[in-house]
Short mmCIF file of C-alpha atoms and ligand atoms in Angstrom, two decimals:
data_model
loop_
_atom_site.label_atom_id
_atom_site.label_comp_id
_atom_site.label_asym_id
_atom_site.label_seq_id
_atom_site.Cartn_x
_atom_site.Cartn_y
_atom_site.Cartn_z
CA UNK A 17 0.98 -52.47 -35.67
CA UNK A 18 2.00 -49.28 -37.34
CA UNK A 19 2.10 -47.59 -40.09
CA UNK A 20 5.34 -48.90 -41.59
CA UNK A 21 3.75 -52.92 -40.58
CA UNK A 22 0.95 -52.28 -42.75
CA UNK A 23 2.24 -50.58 -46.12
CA UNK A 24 5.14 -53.60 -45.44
CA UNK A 25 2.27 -55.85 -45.32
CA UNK A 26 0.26 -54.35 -48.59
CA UNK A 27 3.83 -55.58 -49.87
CA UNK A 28 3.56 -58.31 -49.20
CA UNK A 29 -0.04 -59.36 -49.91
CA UNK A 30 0.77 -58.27 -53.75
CA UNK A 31 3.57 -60.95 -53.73
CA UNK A 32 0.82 -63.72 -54.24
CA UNK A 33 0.45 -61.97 -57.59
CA UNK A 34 3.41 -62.90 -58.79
CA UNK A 35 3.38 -64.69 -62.38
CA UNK A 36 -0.92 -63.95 -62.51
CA UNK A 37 -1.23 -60.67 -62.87
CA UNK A 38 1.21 -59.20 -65.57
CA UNK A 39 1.09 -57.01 -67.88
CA UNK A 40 -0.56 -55.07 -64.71
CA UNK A 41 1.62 -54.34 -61.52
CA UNK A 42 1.38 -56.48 -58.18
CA UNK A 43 -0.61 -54.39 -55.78
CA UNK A 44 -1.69 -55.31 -52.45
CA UNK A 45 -4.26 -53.30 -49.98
CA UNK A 46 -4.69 -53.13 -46.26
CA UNK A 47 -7.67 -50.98 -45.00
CA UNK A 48 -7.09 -50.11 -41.41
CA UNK A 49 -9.63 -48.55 -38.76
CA UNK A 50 -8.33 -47.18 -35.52
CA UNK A 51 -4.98 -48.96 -36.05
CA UNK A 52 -6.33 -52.28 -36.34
CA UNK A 53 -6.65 -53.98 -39.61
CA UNK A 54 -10.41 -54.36 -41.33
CA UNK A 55 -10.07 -55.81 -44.48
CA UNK A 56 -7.27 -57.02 -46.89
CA UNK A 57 -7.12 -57.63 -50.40
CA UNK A 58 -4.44 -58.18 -53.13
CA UNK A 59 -5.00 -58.34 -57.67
CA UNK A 60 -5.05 -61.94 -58.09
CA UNK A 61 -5.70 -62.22 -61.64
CA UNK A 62 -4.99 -59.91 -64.53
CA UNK A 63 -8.61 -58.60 -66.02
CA UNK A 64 -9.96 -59.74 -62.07
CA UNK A 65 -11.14 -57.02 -59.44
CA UNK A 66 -7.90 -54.70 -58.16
CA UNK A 67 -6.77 -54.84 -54.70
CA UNK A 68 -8.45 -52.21 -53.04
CA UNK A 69 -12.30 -53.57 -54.14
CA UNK A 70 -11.14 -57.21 -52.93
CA UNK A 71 -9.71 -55.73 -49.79
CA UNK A 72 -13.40 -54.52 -49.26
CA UNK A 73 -14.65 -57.40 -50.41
CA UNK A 74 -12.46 -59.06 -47.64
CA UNK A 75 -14.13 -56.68 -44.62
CA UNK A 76 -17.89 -56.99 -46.08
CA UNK A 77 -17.20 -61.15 -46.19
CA UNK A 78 -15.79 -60.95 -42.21
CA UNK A 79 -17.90 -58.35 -40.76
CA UNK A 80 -21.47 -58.33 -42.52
CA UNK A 81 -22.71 -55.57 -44.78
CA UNK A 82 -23.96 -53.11 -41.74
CA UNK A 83 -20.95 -53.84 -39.40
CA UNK A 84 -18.67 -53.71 -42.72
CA UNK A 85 -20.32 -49.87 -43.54
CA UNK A 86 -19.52 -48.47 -40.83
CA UNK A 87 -16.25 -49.76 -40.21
CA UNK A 88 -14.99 -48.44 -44.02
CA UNK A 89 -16.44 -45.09 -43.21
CA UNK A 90 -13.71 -42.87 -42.29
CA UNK A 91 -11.57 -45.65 -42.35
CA UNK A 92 -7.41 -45.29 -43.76
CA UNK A 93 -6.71 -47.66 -47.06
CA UNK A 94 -2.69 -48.65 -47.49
CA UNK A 95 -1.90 -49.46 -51.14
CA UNK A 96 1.42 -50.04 -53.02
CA UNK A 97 0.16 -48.62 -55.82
CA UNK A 98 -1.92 -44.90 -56.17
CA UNK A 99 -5.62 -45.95 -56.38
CA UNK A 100 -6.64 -46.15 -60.26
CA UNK A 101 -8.69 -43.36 -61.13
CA UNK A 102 -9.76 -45.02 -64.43
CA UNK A 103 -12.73 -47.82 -66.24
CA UNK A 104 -10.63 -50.21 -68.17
CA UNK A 105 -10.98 -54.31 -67.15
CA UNK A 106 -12.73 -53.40 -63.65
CA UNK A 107 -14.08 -49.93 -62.09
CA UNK A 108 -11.82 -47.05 -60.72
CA UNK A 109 -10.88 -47.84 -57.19
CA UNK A 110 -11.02 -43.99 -56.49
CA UNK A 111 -14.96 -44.40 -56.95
CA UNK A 112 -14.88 -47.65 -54.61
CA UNK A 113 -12.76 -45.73 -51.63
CA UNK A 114 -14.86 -42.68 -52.04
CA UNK A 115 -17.83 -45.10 -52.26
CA UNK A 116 -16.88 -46.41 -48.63
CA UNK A 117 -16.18 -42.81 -47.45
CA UNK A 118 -12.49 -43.42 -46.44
CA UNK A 119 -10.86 -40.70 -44.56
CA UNK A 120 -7.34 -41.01 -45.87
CA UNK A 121 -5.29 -43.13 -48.52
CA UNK A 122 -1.26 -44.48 -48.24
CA UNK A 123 -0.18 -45.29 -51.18
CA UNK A 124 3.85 -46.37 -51.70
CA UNK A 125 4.30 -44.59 -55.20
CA UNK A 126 2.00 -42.53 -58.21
CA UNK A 127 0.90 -44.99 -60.97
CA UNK A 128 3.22 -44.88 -63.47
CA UNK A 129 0.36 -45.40 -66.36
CA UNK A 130 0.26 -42.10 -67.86
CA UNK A 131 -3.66 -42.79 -68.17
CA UNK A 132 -3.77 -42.24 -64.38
CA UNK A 133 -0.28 -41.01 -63.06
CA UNK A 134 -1.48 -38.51 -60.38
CA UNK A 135 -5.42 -38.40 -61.58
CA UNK A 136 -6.19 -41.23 -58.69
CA UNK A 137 -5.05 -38.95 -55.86
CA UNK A 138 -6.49 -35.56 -56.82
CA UNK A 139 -9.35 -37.61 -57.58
CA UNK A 140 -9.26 -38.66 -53.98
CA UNK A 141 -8.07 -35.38 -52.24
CA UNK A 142 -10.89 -33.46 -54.60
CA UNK A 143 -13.22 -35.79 -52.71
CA UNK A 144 -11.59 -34.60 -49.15
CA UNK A 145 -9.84 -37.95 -48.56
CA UNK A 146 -6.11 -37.48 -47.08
CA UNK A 147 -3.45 -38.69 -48.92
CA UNK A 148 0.16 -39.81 -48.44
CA UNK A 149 2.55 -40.68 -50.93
CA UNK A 150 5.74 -42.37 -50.24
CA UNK A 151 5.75 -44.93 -47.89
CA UNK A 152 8.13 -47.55 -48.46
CA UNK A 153 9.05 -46.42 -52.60
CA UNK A 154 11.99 -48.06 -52.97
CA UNK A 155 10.22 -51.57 -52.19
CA UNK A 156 7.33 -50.61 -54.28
CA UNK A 157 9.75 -49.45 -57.04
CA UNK A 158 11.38 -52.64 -56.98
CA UNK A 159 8.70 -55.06 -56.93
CA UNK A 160 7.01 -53.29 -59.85
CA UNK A 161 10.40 -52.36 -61.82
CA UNK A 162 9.02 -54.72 -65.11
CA UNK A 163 5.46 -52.71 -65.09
CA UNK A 164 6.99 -49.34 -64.25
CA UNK A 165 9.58 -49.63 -66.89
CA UNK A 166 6.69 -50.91 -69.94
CA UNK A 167 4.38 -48.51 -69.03
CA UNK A 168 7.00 -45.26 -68.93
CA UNK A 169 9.19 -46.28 -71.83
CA UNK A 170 6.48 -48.38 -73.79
CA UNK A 171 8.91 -51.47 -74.31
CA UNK A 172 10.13 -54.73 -71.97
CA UNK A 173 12.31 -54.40 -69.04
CA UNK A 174 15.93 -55.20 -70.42
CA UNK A 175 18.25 -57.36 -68.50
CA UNK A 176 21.69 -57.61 -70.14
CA UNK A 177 23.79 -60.40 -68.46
CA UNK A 178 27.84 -61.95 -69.26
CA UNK A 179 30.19 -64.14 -67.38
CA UNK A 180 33.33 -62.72 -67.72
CA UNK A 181 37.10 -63.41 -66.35
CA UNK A 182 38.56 -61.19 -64.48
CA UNK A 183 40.47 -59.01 -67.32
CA UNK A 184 37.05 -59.03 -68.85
CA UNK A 185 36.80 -61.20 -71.47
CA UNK A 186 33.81 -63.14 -72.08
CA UNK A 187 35.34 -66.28 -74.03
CA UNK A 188 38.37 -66.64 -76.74
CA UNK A 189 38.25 -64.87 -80.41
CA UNK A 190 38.81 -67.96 -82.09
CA UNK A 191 37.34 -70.96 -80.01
CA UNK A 192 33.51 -70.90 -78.51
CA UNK A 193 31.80 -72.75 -75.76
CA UNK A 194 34.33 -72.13 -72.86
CA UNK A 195 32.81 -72.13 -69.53
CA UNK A 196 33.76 -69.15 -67.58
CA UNK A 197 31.63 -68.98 -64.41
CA UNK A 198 30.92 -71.70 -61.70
CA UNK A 199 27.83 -74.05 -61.86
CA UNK A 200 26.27 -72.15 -58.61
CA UNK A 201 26.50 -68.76 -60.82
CA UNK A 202 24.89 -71.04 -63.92
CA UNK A 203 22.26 -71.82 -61.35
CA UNK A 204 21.72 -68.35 -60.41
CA UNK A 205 21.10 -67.66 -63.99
CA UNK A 206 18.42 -70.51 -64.02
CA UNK A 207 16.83 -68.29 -61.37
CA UNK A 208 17.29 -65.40 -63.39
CA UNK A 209 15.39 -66.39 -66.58
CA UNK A 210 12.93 -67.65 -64.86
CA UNK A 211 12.01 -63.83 -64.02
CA UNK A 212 11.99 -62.98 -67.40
CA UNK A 213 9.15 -63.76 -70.36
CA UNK A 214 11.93 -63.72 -73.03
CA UNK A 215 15.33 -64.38 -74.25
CA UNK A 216 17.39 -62.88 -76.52
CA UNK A 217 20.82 -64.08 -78.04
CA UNK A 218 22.21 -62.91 -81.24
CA UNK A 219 22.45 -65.11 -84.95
CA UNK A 220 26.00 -66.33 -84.13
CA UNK A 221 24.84 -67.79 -80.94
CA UNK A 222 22.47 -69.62 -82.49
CA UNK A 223 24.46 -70.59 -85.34
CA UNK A 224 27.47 -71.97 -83.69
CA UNK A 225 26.48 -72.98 -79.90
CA UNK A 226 22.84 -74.40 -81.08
CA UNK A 227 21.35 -73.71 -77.75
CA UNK A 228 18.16 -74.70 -76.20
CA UNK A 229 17.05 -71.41 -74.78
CA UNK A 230 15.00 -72.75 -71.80
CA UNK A 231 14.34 -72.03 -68.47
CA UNK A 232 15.50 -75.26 -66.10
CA UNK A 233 14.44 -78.49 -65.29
CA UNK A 234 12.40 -77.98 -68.33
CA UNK A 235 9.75 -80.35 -66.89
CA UNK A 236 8.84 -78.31 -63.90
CA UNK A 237 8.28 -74.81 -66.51
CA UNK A 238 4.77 -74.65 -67.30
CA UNK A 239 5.52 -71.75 -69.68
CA UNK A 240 8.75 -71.53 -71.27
CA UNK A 241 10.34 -67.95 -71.96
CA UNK A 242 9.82 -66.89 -76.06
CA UNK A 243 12.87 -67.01 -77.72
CA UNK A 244 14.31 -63.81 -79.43
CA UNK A 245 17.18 -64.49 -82.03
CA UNK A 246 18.83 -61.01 -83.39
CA UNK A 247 20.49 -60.71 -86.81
CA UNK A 248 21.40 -62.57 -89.98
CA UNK A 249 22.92 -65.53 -90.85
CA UNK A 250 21.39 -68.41 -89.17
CA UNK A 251 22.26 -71.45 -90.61
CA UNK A 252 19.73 -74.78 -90.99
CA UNK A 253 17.16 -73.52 -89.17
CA UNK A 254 15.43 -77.02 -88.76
CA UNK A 255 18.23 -78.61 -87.48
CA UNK A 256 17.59 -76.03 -84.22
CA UNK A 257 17.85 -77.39 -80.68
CA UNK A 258 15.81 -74.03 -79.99
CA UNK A 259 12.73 -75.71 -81.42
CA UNK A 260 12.61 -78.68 -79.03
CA UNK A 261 10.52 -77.05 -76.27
CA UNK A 262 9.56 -73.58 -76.83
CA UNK A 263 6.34 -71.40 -76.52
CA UNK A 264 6.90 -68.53 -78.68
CA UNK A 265 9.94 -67.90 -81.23
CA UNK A 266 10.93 -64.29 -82.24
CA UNK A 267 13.14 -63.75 -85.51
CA UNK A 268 14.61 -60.20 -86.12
CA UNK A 269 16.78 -59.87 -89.38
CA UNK A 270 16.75 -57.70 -92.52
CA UNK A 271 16.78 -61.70 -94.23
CA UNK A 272 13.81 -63.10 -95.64
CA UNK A 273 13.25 -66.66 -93.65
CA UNK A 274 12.07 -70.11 -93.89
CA UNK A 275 10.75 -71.36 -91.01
CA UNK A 276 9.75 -74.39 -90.32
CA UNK A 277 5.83 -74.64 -91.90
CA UNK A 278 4.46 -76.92 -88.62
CA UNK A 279 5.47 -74.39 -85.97
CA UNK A 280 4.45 -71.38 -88.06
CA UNK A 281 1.86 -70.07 -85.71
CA UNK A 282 4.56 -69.95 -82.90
CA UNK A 283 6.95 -68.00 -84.53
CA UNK A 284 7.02 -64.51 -85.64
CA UNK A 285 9.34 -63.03 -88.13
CA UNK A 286 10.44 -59.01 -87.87
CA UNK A 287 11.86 -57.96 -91.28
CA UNK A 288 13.92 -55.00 -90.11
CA UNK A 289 16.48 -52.42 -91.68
CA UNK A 290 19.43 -51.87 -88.71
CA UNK A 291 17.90 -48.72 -87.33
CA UNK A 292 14.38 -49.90 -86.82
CA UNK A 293 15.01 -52.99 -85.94
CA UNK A 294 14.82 -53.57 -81.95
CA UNK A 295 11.64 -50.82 -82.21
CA UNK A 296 9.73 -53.01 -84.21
CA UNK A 297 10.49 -56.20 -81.34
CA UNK A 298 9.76 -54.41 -78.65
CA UNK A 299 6.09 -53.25 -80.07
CA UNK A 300 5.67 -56.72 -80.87
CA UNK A 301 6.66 -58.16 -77.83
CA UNK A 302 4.48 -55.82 -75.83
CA UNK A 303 1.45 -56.11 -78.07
CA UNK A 304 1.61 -59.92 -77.03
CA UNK A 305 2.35 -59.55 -73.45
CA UNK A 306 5.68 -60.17 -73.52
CA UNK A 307 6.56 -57.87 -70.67
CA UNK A 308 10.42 -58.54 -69.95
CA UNK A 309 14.03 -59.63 -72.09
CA UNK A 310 16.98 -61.21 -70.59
CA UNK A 311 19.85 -60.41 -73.17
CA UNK A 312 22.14 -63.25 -73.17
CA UNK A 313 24.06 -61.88 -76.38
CA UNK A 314 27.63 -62.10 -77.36
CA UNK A 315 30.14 -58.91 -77.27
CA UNK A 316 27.82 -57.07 -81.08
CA UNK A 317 24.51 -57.58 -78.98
CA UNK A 318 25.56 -56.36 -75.88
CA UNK A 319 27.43 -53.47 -76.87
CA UNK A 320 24.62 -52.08 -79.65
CA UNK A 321 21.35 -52.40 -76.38
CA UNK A 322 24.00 -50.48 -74.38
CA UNK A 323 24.62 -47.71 -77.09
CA UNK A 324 20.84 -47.73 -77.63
CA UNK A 325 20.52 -46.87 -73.82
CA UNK A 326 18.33 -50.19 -73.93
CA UNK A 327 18.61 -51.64 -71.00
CA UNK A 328 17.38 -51.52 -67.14
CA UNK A 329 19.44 -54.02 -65.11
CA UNK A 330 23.06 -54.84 -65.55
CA UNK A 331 24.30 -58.53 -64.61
CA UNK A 332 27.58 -59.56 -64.64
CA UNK A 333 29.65 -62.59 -63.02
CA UNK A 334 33.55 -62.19 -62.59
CA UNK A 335 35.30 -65.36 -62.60
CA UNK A 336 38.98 -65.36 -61.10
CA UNK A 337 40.67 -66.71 -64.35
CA UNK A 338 42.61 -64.82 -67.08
CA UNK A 339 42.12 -65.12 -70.80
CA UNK A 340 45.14 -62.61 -72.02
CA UNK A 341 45.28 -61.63 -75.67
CA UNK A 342 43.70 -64.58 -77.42
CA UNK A 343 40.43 -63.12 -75.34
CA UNK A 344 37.21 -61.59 -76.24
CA UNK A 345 36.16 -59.10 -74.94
CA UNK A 346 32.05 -58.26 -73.68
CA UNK A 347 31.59 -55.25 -75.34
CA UNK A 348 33.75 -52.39 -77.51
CA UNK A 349 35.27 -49.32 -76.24
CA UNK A 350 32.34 -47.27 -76.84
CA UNK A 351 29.81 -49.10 -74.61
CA UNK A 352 32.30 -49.68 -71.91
CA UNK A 353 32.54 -45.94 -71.56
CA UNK A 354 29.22 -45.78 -71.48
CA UNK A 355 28.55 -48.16 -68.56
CA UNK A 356 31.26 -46.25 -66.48
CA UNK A 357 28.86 -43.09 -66.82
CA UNK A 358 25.17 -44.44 -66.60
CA UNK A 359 25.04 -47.54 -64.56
CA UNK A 360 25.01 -47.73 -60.45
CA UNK A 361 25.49 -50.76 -58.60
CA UNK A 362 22.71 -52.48 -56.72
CA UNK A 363 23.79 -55.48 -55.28
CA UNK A 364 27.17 -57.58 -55.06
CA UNK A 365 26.75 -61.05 -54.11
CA UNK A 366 29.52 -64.39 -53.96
CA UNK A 367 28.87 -67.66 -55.74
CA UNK A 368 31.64 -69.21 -54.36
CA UNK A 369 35.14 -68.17 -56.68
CA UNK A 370 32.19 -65.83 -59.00
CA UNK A 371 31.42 -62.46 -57.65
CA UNK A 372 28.06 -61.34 -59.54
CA UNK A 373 27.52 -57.81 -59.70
CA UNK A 374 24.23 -56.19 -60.06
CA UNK A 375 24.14 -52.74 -61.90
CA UNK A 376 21.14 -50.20 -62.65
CA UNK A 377 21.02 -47.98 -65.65
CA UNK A 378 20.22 -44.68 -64.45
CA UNK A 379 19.61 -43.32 -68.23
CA UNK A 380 17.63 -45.89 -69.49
CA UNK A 381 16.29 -45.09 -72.57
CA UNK A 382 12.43 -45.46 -74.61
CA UNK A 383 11.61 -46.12 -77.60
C1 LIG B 19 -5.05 -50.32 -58.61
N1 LIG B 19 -5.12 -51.50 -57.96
O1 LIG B 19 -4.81 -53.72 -57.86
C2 LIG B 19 -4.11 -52.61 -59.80
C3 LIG B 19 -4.00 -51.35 -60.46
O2 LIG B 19 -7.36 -53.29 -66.82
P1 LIG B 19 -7.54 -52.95 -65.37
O3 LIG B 19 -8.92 -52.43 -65.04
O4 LIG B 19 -7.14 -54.10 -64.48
O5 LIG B 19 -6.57 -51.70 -65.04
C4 LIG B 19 -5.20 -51.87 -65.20
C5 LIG B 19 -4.46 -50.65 -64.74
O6 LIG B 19 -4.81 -50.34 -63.38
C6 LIG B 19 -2.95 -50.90 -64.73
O7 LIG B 19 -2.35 -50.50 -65.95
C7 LIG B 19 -2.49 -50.05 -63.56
O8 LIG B 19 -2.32 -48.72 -63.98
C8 LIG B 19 -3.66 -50.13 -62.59
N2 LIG B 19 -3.46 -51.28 -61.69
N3 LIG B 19 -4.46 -50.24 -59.82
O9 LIG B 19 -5.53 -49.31 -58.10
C9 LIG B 19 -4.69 -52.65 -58.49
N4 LIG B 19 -3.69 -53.75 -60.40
ZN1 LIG B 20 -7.70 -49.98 -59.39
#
């Protein structure tokens, strides 16, 4: 095995994080000696032991504590993730590697934490340990895009996502509820909330479509997304199909609300003027571990996160239909000209008739 085999394999150790450890990142470890692996490890559990100590913990269980000593000494640790340099749930792992008196550390990108964000490896090199940055970023980028994103700009990873037709309207002015994309697009959507811990839609939605706002088949989601409604105007709240299965309401308007008194301690309201507003959520939503939002807004929403510069990932399905002048479109002039100069496709992918196309803000925004 190489080089290349193991940092692809520290990849995909931290995988079996997935859904347990956030709001940390996914991080896997492989510690190597003489090319041939010695010990692996991956975080399990957010507030549990990091990858690199259960990696050692992995070569002390299989090879004893003598054997296990001097196999870690001057061995070479692969990480996804620069080695934390800092005390916070569990010990630095820089103190652990030094502890085993590693020769040299490969680690796939700096931690974006500004807490440690280069401290781990001149903490290592200071201690005469080699180390390599770089090996397979753009994997490590993308597995960790939600933590990368909360820790540099301090709120969720925004998704904003719209069917559209193809002269890019998004439903009729006057009549809701059309259905514009195919049901294998509406299932790729199911796939696509379940990566996110929130959704967002705007009053209007909720007003005149009533939706549910879960992630599907509802019986198999242990935890549902919370559900983020923007604006004012929301009709009979009670009468709400959003309150038949949800974990955690959000409610962001400049109006004073009634809520429902038996599901008060799920639901937060955010009294907001218009410039404050979205700040405020995002605090909120971070302070409870709310790490991600899937914007499923209507053509106000959309356009005013776009404007804002709020918003990471761009999804949008094209259906091969035609709406004409009676159409709606997904977002004003404004914000359209703004996507044209700040977004960069990822990925295009077919869902049969749909084309879904995959964009990535390069000018993302903080708060
Ligand atoms: C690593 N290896 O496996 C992980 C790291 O609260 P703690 O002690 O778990 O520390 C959390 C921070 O540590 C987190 O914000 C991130 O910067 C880093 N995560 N680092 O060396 C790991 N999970
Ligand atoms: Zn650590």
């Amino acid at each position: 095995m190489s080089s290349k085999d193991f940092i692809s394999q520290t990849l995909t150790l931290a995988k079996k994080g997935k859904g347990k450890v956030a709001p940390n990142p996914m991080v896997g470890c492989v510690i190597t000696k003489k090319g041939k692996i010695i010990g692996e490890g991956w975080h399990k559990r957010y507030g549990k032991d990091h990858a690199e100590v259960n990696a050692i913990k992995d070569c002390q269980a299989k090879f004893g504590k003598n054997k296990s000593k001097e196999l870690l000494k001057d061995s070479c640790f692969f990480v996804n993730l620069e080695p934390c340099s800092i005390k916070n749930n569990t010990p630095a792992c820089t103190d652990s590697i030094i502890g085993v008196q590693a020769a040299k550390v490969v680690c796939s990108i700096k931690d974006p934490n500004p807490r440690i964000n280069g401290k781990g490896i001149n903490k290592l090199r200071a201690a005469g340990i080699k180390v390599e940055v770089g090996a397979a970023s753009d994997e490590a980028k993308e597995l960790n895009k939600i933590f990368i994103v909360n820790q540099k700009f301090k709120r969720p990873f925004i998704t904003i996502k719209y069917a559209q037709t193809l002269d890019q309207m998004i439903g009729y002015q006057a009549k809701r509820g059309i259905q514009i994309s195919n049901a294998r697009s509406k299932q790729d959507v199911q796939n696509i909330r379940k990566e996110h811990s929130s959704i967002l839609i705007g009053a209007n939605t909720l007003r005149l479509d009533n939706p549910r706002l879960t992630s599907r088949p509802e019986s198999k989601i242990k935890i549902q997304p919370a559900k983020i409604i923007v604006g004012n105007n929301f009709g009979r709240l009670i009468q709400k199909n959003i309150f038949k299965n949800f974990s955690h309401i959000f409610f962001v308007s400049s109006e004073k609300l009634i809520v429902p008194e038996k599901y008060s301690s799920k639901i937060t309201c955010i009294q907001t003027n218009k410039r404050n507003g979205l700040q405020k959520l995002f605090k909120e939503l971070m302070l409870r571990g709310y790490t991600s939002i899937l914007v499923e807004g209507g053509k106000s929403i959309i356009s005013s996160f776009i404007k804002k510069g709020y918003f990471d990932e761009l999804i949008v399905y094209t259906a091969p239909r035609i709406l004409g002048s009676k159409g709606l479109k997904a977002m004003d002039n404004k914000a359209d000209k703004i996507i044209d100069t700040v977004t960069k496709v990822h990925s295009i992918e077919n869902f049969g008739e749909d084309i879904k196309v995959t964009y990535i803000n390069k000018k993302a925004n903080g708060i």
